[in-house]
Tab-separated table of C-alpha atoms and ligand atoms in Angstrom:
chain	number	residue	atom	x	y	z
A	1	UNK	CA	76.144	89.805	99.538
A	2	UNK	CA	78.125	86.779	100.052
A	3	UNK	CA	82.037	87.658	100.289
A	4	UNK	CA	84.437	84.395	99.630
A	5	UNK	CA	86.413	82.399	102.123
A	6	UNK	CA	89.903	83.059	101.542
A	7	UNK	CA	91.432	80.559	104.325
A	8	UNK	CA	95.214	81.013	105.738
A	9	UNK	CA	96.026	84.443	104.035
A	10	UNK	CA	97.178	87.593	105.991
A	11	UNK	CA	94.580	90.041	104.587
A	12	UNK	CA	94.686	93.710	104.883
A	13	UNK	CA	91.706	95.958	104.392
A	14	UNK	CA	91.674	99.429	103.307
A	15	UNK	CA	88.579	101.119	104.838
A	16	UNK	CA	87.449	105.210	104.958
A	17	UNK	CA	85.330	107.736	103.646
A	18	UNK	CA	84.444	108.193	99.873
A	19	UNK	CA	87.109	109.979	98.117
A	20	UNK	CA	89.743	109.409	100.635
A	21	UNK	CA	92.136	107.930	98.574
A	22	UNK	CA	91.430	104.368	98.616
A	23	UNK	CA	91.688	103.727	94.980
A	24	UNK	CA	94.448	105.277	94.576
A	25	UNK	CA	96.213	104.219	97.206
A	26	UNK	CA	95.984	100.181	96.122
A	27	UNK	CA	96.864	101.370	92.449
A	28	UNK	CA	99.689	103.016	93.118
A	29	UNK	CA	101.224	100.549	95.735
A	30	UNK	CA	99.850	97.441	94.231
A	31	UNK	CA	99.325	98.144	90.261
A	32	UNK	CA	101.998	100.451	89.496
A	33	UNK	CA	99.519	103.581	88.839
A	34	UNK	CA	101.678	106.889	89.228
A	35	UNK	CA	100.080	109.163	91.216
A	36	UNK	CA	98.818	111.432	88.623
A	37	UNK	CA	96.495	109.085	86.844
A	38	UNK	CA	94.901	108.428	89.800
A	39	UNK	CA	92.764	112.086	89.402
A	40	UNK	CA	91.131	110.015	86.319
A	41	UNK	CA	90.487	106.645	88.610
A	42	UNK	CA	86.977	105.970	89.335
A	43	UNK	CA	85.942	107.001	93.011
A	44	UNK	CA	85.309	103.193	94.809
A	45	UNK	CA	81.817	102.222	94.865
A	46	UNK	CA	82.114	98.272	95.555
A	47	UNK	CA	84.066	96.114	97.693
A	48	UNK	CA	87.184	95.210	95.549
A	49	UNK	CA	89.053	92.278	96.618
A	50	UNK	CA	92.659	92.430	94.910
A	51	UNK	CA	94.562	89.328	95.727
A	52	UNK	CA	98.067	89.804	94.807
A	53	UNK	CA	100.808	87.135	94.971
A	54	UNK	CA	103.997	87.845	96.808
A	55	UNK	CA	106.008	86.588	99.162
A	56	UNK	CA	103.585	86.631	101.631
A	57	UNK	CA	99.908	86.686	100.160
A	58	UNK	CA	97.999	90.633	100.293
A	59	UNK	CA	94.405	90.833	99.764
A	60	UNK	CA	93.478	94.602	99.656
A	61	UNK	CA	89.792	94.891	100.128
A	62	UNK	CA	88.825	98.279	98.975
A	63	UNK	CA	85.456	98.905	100.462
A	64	UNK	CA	83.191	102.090	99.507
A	65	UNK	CA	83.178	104.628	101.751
A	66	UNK	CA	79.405	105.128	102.034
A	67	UNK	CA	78.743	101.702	103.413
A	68	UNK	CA	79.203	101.263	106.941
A	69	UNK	CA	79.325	97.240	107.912
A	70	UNK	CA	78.314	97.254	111.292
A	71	UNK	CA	75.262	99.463	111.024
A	72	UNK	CA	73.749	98.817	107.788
A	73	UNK	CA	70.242	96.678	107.471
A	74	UNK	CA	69.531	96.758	103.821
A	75	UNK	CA	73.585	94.888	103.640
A	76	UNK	CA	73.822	91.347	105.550
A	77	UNK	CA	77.459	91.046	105.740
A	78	UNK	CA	79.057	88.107	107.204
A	79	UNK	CA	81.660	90.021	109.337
A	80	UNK	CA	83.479	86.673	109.980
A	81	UNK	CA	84.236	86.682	106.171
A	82	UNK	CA	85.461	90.428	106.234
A	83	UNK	CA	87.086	90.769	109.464
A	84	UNK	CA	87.624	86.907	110.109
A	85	UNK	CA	91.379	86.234	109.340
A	86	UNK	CA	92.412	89.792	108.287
A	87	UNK	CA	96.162	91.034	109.903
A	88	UNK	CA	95.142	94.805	109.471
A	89	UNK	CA	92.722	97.493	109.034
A	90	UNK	CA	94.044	100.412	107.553
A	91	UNK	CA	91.644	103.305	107.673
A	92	UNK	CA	92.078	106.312	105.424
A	93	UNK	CA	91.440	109.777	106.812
A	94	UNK	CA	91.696	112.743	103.987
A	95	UNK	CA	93.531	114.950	106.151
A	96	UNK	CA	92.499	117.986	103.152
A	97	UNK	CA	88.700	117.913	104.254
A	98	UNK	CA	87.111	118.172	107.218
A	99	UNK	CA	87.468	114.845	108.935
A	100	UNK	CA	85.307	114.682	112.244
A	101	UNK	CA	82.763	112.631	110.280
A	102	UNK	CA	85.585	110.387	109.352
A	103	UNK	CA	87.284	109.825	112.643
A	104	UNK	CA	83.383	109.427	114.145
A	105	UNK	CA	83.526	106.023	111.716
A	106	UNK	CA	86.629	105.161	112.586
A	107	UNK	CA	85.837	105.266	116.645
A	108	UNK	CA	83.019	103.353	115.710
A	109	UNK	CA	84.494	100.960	113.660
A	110	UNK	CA	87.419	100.269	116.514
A	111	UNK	CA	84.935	99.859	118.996
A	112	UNK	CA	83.144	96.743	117.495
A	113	UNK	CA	86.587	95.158	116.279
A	114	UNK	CA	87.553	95.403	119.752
A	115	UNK	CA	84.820	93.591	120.673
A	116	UNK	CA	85.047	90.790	118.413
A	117	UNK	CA	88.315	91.000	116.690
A	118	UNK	CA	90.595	92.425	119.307
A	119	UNK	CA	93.621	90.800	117.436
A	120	UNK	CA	93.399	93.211	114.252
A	121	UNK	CA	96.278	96.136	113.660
A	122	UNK	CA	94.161	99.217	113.129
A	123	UNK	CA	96.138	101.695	110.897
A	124	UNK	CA	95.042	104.606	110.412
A	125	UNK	CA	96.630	106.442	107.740
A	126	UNK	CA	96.144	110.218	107.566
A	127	UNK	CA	96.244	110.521	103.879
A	128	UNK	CA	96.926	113.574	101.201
A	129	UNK	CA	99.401	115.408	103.478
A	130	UNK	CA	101.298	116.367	100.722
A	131	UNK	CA	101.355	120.229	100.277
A	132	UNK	CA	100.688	120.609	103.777
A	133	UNK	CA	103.254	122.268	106.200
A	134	UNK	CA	105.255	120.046	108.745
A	135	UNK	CA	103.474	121.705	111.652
A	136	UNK	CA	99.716	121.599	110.325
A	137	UNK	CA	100.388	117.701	109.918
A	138	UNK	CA	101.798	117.444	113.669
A	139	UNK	CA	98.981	119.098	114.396
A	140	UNK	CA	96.507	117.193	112.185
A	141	UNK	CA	98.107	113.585	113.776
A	142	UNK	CA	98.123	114.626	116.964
A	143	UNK	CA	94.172	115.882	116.952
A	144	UNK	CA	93.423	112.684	115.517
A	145	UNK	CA	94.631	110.851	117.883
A	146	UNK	CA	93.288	112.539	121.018
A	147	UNK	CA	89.581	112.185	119.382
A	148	UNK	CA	90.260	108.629	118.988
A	149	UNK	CA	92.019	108.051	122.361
A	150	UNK	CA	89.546	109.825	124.255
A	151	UNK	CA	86.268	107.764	122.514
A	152	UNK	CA	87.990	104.671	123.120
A	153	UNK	CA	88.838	105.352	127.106
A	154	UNK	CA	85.592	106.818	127.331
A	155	UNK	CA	84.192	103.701	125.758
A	156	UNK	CA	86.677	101.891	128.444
A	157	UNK	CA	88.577	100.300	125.698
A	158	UNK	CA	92.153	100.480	126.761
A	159	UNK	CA	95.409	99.875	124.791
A	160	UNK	CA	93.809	99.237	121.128
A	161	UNK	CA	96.100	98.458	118.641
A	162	UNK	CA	95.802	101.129	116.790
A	163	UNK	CA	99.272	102.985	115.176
A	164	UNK	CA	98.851	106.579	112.701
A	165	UNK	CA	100.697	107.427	109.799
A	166	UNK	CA	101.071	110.557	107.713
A	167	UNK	CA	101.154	109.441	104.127
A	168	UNK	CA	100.307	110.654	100.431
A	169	UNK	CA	100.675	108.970	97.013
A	170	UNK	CA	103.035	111.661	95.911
A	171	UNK	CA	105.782	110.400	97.796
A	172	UNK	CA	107.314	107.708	99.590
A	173	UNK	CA	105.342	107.618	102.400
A	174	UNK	CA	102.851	105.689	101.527
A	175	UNK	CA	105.219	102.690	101.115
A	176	UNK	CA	106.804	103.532	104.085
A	177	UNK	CA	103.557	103.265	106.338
A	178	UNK	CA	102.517	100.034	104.418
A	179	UNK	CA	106.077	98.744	105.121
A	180	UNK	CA	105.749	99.250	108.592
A	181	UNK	CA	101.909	97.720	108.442
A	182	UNK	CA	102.905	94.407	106.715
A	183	UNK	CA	106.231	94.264	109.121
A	184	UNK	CA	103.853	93.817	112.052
A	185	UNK	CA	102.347	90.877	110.304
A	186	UNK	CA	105.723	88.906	109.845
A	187	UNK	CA	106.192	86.208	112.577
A	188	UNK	CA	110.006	86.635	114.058
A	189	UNK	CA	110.672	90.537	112.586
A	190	UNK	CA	113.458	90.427	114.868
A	191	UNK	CA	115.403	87.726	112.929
A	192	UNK	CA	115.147	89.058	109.962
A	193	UNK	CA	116.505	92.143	111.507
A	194	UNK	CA	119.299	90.490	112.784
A	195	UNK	CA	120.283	88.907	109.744
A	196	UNK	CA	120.703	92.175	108.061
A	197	UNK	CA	122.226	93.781	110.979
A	198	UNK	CA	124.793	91.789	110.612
A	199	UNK	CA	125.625	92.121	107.489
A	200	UNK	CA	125.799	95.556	107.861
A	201	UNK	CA	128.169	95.242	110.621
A	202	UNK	CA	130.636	92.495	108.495
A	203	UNK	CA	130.044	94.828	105.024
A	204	UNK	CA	130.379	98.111	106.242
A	205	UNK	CA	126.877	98.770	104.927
A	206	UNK	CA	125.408	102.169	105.419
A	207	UNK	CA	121.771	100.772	105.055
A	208	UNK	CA	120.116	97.510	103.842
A	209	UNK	CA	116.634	96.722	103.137
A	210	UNK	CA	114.973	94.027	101.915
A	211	UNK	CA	112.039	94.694	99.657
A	212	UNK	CA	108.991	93.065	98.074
A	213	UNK	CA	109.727	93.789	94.484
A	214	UNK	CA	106.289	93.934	93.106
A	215	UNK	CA	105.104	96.349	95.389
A	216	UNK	CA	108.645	97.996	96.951
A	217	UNK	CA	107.372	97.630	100.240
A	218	UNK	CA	110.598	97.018	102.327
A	219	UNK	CA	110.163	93.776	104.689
A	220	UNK	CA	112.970	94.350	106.954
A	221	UNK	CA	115.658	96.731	107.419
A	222	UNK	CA	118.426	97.137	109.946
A	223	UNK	CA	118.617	98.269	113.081
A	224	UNK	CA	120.089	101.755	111.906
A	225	UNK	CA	117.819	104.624	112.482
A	226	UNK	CA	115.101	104.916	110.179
A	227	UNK	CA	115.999	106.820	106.883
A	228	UNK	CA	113.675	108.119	104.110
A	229	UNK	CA	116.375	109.182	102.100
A	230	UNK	CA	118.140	105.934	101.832
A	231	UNK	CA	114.939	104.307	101.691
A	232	UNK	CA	113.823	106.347	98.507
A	233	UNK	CA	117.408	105.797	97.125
A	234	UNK	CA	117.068	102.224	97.264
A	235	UNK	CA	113.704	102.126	96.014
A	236	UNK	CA	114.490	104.093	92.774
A	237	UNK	CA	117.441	102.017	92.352
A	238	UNK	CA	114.724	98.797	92.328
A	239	UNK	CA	112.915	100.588	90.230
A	240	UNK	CA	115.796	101.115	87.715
A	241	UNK	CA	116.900	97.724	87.699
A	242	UNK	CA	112.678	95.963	87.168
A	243	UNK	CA	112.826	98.356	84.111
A	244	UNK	CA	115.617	97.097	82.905
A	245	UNK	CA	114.607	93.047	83.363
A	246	UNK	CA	111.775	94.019	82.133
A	247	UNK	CA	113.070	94.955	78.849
A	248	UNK	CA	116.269	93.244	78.672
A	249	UNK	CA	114.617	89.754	80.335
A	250	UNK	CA	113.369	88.349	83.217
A	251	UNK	CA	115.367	87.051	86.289
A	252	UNK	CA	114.185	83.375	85.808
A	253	UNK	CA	116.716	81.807	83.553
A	254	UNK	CA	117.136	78.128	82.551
A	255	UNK	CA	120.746	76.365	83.474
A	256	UNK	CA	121.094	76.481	79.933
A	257	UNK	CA	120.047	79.812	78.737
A	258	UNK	CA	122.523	81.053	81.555
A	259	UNK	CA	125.050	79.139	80.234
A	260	UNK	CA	124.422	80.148	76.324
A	261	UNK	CA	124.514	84.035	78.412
A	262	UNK	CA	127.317	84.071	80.501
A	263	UNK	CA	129.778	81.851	79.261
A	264	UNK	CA	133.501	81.814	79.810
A	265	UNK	CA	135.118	83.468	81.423
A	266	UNK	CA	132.012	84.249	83.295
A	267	UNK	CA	130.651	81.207	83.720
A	268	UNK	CA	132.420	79.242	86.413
A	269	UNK	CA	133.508	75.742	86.054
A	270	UNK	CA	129.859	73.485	85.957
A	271	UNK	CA	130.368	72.548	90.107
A	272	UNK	CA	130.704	76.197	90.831
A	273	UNK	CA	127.751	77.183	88.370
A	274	UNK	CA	125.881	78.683	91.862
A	275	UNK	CA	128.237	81.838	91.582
A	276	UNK	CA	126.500	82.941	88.440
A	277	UNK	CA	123.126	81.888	89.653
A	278	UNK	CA	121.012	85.302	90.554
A	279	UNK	CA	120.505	88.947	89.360
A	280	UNK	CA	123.024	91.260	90.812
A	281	UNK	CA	124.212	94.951	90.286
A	282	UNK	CA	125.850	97.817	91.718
A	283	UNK	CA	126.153	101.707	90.900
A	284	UNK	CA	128.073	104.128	92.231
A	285	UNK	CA	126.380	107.319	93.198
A	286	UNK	CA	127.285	110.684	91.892
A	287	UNK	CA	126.604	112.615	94.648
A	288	UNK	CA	128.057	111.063	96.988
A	289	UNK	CA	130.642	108.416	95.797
A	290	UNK	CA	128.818	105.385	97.724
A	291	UNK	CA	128.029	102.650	95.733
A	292	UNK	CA	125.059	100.455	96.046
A	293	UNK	CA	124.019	97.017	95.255
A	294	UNK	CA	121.012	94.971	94.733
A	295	UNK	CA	120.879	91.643	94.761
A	296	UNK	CA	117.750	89.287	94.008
A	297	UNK	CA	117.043	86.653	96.783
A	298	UNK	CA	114.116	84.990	95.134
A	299	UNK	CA	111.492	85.620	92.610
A	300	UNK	CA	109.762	88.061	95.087
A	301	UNK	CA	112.411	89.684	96.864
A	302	UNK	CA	115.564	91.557	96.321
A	303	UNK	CA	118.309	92.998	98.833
A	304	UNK	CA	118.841	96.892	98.226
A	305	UNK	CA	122.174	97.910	100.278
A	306	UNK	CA	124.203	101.114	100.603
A	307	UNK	CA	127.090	100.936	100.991
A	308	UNK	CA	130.388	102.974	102.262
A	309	UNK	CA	132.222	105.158	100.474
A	310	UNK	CA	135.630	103.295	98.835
A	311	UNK	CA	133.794	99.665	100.075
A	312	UNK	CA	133.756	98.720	95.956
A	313	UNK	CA	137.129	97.357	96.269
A	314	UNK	CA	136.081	94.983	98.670
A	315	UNK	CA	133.399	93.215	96.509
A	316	UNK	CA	134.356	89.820	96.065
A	317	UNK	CA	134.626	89.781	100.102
A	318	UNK	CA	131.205	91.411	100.238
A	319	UNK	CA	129.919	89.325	97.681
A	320	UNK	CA	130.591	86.350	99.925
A	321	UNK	CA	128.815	87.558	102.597
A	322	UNK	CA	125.907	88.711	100.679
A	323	UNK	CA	125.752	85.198	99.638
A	324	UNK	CA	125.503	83.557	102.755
A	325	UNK	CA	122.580	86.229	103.833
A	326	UNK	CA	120.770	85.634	101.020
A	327	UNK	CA	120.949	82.106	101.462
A	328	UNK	CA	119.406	82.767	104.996
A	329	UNK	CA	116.989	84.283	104.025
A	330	UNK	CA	115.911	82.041	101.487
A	331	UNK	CA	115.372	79.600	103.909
A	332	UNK	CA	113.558	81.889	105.906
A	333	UNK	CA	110.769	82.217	103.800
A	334	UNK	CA	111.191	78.663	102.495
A	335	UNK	CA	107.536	78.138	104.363
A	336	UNK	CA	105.864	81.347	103.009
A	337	UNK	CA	106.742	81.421	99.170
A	338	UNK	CA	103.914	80.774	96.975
A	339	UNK	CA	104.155	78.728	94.060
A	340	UNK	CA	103.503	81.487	91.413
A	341	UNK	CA	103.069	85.167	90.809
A	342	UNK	CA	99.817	86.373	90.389
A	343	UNK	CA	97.375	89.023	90.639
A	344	UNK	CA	93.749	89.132	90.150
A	345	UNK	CA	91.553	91.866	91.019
A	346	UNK	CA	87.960	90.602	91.299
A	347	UNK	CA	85.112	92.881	92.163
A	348	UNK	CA	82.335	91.416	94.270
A	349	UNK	CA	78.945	93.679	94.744
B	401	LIG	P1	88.311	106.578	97.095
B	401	LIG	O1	86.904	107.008	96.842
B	401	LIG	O2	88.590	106.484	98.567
B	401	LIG	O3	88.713	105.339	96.365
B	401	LIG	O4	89.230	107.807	96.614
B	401	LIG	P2	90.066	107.933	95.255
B	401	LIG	O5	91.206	106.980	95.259
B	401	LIG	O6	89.152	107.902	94.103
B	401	LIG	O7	90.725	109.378	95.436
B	401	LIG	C1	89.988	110.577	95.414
B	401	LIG	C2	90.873	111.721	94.946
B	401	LIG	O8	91.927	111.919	95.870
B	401	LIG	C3	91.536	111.471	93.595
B	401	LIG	O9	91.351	112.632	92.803
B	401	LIG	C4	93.002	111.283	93.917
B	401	LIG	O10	93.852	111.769	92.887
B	401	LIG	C5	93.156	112.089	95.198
B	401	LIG	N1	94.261	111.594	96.042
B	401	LIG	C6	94.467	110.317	96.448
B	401	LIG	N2	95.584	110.239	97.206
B	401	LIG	C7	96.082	111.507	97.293
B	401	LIG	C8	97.231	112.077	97.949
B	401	LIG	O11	98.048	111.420	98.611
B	401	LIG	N3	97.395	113.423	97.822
B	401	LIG	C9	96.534	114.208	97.108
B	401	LIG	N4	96.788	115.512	97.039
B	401	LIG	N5	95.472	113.691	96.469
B	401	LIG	C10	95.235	112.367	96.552
């Protein structure tokens, strides 16, 4: 098996057991599979490699459970090409089936990245908690990580980097524990942070987020205490709004298509044309009279913000702000933005 070079792109690799949830796990985050068709998707039997074009670059690498790399003589693998320039490891444990034989792998599997690969994030997502009571999944994380903790000091591997996460397709946690994966992987977090911080701060912003919209992972937030609810909120709201480009038009619009669109008295004058430039839109919510607003920072990325209640009447000052955060961050990722969009999903075997 020979398994391609793909130079100068953070990778991440989905590893685990047969029927863990691998599948279905890159369908629904990366191809837009809802979580009920995955029952029908085909258990993974060979290494997929699904590049998919962002605003950084992905490569899921869905490998079959039943083949173990390190220990496996009828397979020559050429680890530098799987584990070579890969950000993170995320390895799914079913947390509805007995998974000692799982977390066995798993200890294994740390202990020869730590010997070769030290640098790699191992994430190990305990997957399919959905239906399960809060307690039983305390209890399921926490016995997971004592059996790995104790192999590895027994092993005298000390401070791995390896993080857990309780997630299932069903819900928004497994966006949530990819966001926090791929937010380990972005050189100067903390800026990006900052940035929307701040705006907070001069807005009077609830909660802002800044998402990947092909895959509604969220890149950065604030420094407010993590939130599901907002998060979901938000994430809907994206949601929402791609439907509706996608069947009202897409975000990339000519100078003059824009024009023959918006004209007067939308349309600025032609020096001020920038004010007109990029998707926006705001709803209020009915439940709780806050509005919130989206607006698109480039091809790949959008800002989701909620904001305060009664803070609509301040748009145009908000507006200006939003403008001058967006135009931050545009330059922020200047050096990581791809060319184009696309996705590919090859299978190699
Ligand atoms: P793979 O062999 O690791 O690729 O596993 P699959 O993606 O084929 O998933 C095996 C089964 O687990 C499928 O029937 C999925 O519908 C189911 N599954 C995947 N994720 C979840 C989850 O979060 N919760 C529940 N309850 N079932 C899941």
């Amino acid at each position: 098996i020979t398994i391609p070079q793909t130079k100068g792109k953070p990778r991440l690799l989905l590893m685990g057991q047969r029927r863990s949830g691998k599948s279905s796990i890159s369908g629904v985050v990366f191809q837009k599979v809802s979580p009920s068709e995955t029952l029908f998707l085909e258990s993974t039997a060979r290494i997929h490699k699904n590049n998919l074009s962002s605003f950084m670059e992905f490569q899921v690498w869905d490998f079959p459970g039943q083949i173990d790399v390190f220990d496996n003589p009828n397979f020559a693998f050429d680890m530098d090409a799987i584990f070579g320039e890969i950000g993170a490891l995320i390895w799914v444990i079913d947390a509805q089936d007995d998974y000692l034989e799982a977390v066995a792998r798993l200890n294994n599997t740390i202990l020869h990245l730590q010997r070769s690969y030290p640098h790699i994030n191992i994430e190990v997502f305990i997957h399919k908690v959905d239906g399960l009571s809060d307690d039983y999944k305390l209890d399921i994380q926490r016995d997971v990580t004592i059996r790995i903790q104790d192999e590895l000091s027994d092993q005298g591997v000390e401070n791995a980097p390896v993080s857990f996460h309780l997630t299932s397709i069903y819900n928004h946690s497994i966006f949530e524990a990819f966001s926090k994966v791929i937010q380990k992987l972005i050189p100067r977090l903390g800026q990006l942070e900052a940035m929307l911080t701040n705006l907070c701060r001069t807005c009077r912003f609830e909660k802002a987020y800044l998402f990947d919209v092909t895959t509604k992972i969220y890149i950065a937030t604030d420094s407010t205490p993590e939130d599901m609810a907002s998060y979901e909120i938000c994430s809907d709201y994206l949601d929402v709004i791609i439907d509706f480009t996608q069947v009202y038009g897409n975000w990339q619009r000519s100078p003059d298509w824009r024009k023959h669109l918006e004209q007067a008295p939308w349309m600025q004058p032609l020096e001020d044309q920038v004010a007109c430039e990029r998707a926006e839109s705001g709803m209020v919510l009915s439940d709780a009279q806050r509005p919130i607003m989206l607006r698109e920072v480039d091809r790949f990325l959008a800002l989701v913000a909620i904001m305060k209640e009664g803070s609509y009447e301040k748009m145009p000052q908000i507006n200006m702000n939003v403008d001058v955060v967006v135009k931050g961050l545009t330059e922020f990722f200047e050096i990581t933005k791809p060319k184009e969009t696309r996705t590919t999903t090859e299978t190699i075997a």
